[in-house]
Short mmCIF file of C-alpha atoms in Angstrom, two decimals:
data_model
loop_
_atom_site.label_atom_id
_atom_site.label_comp_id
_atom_site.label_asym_id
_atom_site.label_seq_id
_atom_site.Cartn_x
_atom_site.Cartn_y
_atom_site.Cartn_z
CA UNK A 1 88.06 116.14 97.34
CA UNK A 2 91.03 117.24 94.98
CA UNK A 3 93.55 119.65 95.70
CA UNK A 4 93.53 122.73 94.59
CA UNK A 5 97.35 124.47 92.94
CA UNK A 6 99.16 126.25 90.49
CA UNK A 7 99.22 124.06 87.22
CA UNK A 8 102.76 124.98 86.82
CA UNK A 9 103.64 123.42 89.84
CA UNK A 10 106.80 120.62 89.35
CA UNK A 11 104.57 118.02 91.57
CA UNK A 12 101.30 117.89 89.61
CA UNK A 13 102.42 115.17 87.19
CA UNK A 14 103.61 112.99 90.19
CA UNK A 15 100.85 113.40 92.01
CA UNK A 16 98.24 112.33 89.33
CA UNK A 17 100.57 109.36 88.90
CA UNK A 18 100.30 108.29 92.83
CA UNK A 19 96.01 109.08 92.49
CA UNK A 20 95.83 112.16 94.08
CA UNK A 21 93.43 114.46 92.34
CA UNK A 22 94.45 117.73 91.42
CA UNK A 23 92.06 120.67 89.85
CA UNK A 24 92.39 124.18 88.53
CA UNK A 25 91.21 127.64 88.50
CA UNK A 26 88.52 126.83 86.61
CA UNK A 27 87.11 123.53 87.84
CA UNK A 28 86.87 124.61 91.74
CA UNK A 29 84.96 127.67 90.71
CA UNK A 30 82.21 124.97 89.57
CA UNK A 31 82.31 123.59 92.82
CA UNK A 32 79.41 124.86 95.60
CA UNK A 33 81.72 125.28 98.79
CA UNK A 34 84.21 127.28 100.31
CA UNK A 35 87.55 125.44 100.00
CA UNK A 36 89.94 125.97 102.90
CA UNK A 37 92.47 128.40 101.99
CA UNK A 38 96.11 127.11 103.20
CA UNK A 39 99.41 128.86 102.33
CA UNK A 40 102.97 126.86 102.64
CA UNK A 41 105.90 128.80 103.53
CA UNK A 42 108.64 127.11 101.89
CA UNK A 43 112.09 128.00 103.37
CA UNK A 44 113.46 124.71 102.31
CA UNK A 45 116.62 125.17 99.74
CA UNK A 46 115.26 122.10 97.23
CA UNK A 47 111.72 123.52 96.91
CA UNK A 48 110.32 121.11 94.75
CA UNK A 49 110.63 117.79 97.15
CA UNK A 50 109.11 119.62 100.35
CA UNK A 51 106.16 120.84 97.40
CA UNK A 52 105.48 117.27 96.84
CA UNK A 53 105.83 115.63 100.20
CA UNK A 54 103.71 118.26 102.08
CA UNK A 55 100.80 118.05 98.98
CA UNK A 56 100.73 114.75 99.21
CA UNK A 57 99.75 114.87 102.92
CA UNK A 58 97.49 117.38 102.24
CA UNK A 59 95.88 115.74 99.60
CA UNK A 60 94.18 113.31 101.32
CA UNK A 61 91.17 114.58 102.77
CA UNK A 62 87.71 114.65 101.50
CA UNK A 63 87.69 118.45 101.48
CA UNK A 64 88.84 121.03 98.70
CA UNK A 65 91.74 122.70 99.73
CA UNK A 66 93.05 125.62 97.88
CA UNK A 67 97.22 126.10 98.54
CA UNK A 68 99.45 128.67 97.24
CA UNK A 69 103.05 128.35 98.13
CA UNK A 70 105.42 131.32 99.27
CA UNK A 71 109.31 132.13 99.74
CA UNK A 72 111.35 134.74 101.34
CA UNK A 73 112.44 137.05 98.94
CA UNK A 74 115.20 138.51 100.99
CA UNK A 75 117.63 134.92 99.83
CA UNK A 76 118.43 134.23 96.03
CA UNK A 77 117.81 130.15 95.67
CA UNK A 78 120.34 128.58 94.37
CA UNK A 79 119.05 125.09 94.74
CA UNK A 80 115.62 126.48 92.81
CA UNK A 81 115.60 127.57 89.20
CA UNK A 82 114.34 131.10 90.39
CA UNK A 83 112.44 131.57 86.68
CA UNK A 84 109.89 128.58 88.24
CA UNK A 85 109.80 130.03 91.46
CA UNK A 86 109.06 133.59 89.46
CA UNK A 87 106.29 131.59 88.10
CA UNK A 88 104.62 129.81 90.87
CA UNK A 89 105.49 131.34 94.17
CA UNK A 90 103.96 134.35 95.87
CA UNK A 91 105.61 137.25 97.91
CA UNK A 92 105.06 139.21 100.77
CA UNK A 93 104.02 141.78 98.99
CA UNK A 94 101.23 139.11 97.44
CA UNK A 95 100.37 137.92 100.55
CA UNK A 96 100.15 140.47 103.02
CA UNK A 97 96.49 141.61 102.82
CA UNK A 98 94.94 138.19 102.37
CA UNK A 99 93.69 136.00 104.55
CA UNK A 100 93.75 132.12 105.18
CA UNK A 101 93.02 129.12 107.23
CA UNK A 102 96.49 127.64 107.77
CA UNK A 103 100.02 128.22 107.15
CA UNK A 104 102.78 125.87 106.98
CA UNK A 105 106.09 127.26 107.65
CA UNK A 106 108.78 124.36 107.09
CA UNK A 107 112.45 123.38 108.18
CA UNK A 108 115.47 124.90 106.82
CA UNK A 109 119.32 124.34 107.29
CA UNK A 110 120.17 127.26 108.86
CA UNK A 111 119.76 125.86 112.88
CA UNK A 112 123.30 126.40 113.55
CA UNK A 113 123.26 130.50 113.08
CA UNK A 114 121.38 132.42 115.41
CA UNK A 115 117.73 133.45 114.18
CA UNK A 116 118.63 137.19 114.10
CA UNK A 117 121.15 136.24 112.40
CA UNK A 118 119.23 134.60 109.58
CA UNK A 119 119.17 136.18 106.29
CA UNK A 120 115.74 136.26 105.76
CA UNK A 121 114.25 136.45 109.59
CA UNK A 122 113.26 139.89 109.10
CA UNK A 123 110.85 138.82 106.83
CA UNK A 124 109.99 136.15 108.40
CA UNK A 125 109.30 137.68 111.34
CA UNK A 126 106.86 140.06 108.83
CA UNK A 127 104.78 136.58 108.38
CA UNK A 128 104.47 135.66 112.26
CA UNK A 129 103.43 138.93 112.95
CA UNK A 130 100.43 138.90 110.12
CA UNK A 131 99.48 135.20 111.56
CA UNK A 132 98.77 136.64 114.07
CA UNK A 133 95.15 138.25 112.75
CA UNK A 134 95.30 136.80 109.18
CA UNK A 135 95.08 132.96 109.95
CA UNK A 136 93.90 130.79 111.66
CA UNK A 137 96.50 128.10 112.43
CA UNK A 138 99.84 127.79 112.22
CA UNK A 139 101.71 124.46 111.40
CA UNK A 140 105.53 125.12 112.30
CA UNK A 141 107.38 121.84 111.78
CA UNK A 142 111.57 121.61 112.55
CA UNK A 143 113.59 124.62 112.24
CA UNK A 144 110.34 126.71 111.54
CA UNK A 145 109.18 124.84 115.06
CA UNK A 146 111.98 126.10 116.80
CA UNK A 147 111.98 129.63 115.15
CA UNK A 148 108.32 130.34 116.09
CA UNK A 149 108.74 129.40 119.47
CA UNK A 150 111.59 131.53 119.98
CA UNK A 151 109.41 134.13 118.35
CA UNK A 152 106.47 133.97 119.84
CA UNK A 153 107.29 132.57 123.23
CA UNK A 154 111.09 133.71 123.72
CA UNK A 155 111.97 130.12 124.34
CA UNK A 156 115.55 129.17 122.94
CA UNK A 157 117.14 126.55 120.95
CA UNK A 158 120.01 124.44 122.31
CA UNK A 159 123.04 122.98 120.37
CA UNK A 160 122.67 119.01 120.53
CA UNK A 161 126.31 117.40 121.29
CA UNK A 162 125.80 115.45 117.99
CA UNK A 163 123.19 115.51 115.43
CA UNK A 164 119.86 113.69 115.66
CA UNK A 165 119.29 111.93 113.13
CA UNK A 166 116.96 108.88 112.43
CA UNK A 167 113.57 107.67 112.76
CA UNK A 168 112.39 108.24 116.82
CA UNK A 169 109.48 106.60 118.74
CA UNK A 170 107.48 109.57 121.04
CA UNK A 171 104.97 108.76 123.16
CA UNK A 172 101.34 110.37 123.53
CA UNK A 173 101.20 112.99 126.69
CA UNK A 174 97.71 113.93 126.65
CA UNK A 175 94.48 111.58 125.94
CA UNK A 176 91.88 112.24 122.77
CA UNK A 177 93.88 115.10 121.71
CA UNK A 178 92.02 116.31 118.00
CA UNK A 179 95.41 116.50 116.45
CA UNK A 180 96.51 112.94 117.69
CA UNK A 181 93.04 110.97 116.85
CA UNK A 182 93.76 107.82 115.57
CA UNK A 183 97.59 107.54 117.08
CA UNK A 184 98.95 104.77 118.63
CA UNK A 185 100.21 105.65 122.00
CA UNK A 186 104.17 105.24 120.23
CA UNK A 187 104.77 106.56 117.19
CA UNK A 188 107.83 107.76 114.87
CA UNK A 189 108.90 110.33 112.95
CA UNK A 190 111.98 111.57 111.28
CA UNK A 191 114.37 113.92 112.59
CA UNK A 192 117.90 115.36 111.20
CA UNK A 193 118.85 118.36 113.48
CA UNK A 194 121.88 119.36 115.05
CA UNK A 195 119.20 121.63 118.11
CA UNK A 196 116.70 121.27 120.15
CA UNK A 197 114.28 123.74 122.15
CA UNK A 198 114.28 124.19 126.10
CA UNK A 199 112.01 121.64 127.38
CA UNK A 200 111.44 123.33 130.73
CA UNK A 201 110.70 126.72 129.60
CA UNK A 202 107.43 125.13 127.21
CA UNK A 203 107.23 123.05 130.48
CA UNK A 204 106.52 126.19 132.30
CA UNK A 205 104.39 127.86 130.27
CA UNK A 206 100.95 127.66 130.60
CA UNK A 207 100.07 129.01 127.34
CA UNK A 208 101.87 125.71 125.37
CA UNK A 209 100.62 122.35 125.68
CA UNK A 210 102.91 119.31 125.33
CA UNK A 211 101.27 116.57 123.06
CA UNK A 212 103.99 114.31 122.72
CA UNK A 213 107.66 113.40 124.26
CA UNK A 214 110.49 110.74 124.76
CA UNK A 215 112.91 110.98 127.76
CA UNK A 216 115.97 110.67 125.44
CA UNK A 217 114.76 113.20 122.79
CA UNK A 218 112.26 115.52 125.13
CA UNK A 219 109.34 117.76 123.73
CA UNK A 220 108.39 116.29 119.81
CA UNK A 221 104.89 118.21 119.47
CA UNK A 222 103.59 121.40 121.31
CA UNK A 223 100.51 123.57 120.74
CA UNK A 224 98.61 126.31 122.20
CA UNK A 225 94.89 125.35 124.09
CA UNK A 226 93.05 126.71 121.17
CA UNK A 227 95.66 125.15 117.86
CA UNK A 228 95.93 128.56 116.95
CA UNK A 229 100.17 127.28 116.40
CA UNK A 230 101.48 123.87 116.60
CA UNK A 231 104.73 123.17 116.72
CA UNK A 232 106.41 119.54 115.29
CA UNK A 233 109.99 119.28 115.62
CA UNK A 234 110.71 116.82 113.58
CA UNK A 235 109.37 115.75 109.55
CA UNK A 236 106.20 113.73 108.80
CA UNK A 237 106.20 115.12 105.82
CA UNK A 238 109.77 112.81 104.90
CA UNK A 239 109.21 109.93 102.13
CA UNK A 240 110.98 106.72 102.52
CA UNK A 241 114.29 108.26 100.85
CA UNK A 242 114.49 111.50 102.37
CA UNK A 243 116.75 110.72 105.05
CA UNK A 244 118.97 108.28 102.53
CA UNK A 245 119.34 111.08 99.78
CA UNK A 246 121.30 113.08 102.95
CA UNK A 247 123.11 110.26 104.16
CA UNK A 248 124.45 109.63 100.64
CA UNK A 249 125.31 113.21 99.98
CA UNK A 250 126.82 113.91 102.68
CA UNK A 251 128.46 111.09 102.07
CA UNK A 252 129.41 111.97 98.77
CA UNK A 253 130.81 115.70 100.05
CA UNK A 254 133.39 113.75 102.13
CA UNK A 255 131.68 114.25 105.33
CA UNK A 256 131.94 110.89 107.01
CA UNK A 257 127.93 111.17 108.49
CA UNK A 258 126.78 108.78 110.95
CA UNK A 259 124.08 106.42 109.52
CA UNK A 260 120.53 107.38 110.18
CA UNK A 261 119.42 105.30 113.45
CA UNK A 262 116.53 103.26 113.06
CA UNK A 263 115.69 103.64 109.28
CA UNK A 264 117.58 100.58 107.58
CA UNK A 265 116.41 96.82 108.65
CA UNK A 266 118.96 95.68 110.94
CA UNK A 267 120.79 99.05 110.41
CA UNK A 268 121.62 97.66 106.87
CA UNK A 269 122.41 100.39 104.57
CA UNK A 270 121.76 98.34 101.75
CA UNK A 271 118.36 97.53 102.31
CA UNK A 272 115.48 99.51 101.63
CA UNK A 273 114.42 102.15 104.76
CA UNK A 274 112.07 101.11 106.79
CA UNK A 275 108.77 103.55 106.07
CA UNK A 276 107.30 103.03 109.50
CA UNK A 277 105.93 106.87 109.77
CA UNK A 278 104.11 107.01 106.86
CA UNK A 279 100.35 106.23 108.20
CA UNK A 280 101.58 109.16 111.82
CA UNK A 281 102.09 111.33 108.47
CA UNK A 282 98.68 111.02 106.97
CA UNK A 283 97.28 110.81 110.43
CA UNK A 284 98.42 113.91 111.78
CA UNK A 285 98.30 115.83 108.53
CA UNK A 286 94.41 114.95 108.34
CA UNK A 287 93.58 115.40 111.51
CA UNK A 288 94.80 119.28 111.22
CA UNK A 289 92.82 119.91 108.16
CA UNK A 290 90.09 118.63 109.79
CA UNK A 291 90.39 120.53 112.97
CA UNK A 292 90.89 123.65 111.11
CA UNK A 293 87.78 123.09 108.65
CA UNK A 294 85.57 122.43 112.29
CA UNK A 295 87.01 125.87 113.84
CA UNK A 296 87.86 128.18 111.41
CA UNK A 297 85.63 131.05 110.54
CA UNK A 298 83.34 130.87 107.17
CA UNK A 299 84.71 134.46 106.76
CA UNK A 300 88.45 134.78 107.34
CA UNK A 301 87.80 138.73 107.61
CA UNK A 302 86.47 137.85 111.30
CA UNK A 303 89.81 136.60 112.22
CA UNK A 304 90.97 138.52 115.19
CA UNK A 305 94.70 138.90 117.14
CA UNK A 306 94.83 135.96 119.64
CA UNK A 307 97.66 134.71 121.72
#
């Protein structure tokens, strides 16, 4: 089935281009179904390659999927031509009443200040509490990750003595889990964060189940019994380059970086990056729109506070 978005989205062309089918207003009203409703919470400064990465994973599925994207308004962009985001992006004020089947709230660079501290985590903190009885499950993936758990579960982030950074094998912690069908019991995925959460406190809480780990990196994936949040901290949602466009402009800023571990074929910077995440990506992407398609309500109205 073809995703439904705004036409004026950057990512349309380049999606068509790859073969993943994109329709309007006016063609999904033709279609007999109800198409899950998903909204992405963009917090990313460079909007447009997080818009194409995470509609790319969400693209494949044979179900009609309707996504609006959304930003804090509370932050000017300055990485974001703000007339486009004007154009395409909801509000709070937009959002607030509706209702949807899953959220996405991504990453942003701001790990190193303390959430409160956070220009826009007031408002963000506006969105967690209307997830709470407006949707039905909540993807948080890095910094987002870390910020909901803090949130929701008062369980803090920890400065890392040096950044992680680099494709990382995790390893499966719970059998025939829905979100981890079709995993091998290793896989990878890209990280470039400078925290990490407190292991022990989701340890020791029963409402959080661990779903994936590595003893040098700890906790990778966490969720509540019912997938009502999930929490990734790390990026599936990275293409091959992602983690070489940082390494180069950091490099480029003077910054001497370390060289992203496990990514270049015998750590060869001159090669091409290894893309050994990409099918974990697709995997675990699926697998959530599938789980939420199974278990969501036909009417989002009946969605109720749970935690």
């Amino acid at each position: 089935m073809p995703i439904k978005i705004d036409g004026g989205l950057s990512a349309v062309n380049r999606l068509r281009e790859e073969g993943i089918v994109t329709i309007g207003k006016d063609r999904a009203m033709t279609q007999d179904i109800r198409p899950l409703k998903i909204l992405i919470l963009n917090l990313m400064p460079l909007k447009k390659p997080t818009e194409l990465q995470l509609l790319r994973l969400l693209g494949n599925s044979p179900i009609q999927i309707e996504i609006d994207f959304c930003r804090p308004v509370s932050r000017v962009s300055t990485h974001t031509d703000n007339s486009y985001l004007d154009r395409v992006y909801l509000e709070w004020n937009d959002i607030k009443d509706r209702y949807y089947d899953g959220f996405i709230i991504t990453g942003a660079p701001v790990e190193k200040i303390d959430f409160e501290d956070v220009e826009y985590w007031p408002e963000l903190v506006q969105y967690f509490e209307w997830a709470r009885s407006h949707v039905f499950s909540v993807l948080h993936y890095c910094w987002g990750a870390q910020a909901g758990l803090y949130y929701y579960y008062n369980i803090p982030k920890i400065m890392l003595p040096k950044k992680l950074y680099g494709i990382y094998p995790y390893g499966l912690t719970t059998n025939f889990h829905p979100l981890l069908r079709g995993f091998d019991d290793r896989y990878f995925i890209p990280q470039s964060r400078y925290t990490r959460v407190d292991d022990n406190k989701i340890d020791a809480d029963p409402r959080l189940e661990v779903l994936s780990r590595s003893a040098e990196n700890g906790i990778n994936i966490c969720s509540t019994s019912d997938m009502r949040h999930i929490f990734v901290m790390g990026h599936f949602e990275y293409d091959r380059n992602s983690l070489q466009d940082e390494f180069i402009r950091d490099k480029n800023k003077g910054l001497d970086p370390e060289q992203p571990k496990f990514y270049y074929p015998d750590n060869d910077s001159s090669e091409q990056p290894c893309f050994k995440w990409c099918s974990y990506a697709h995997l675990f992407y699926t697998n959530w729109v599938n789980m939420v398609y199974q278990e969501t309500p036909y009417d989002l109205l009946q969605l109720t506070r749970k935690e």
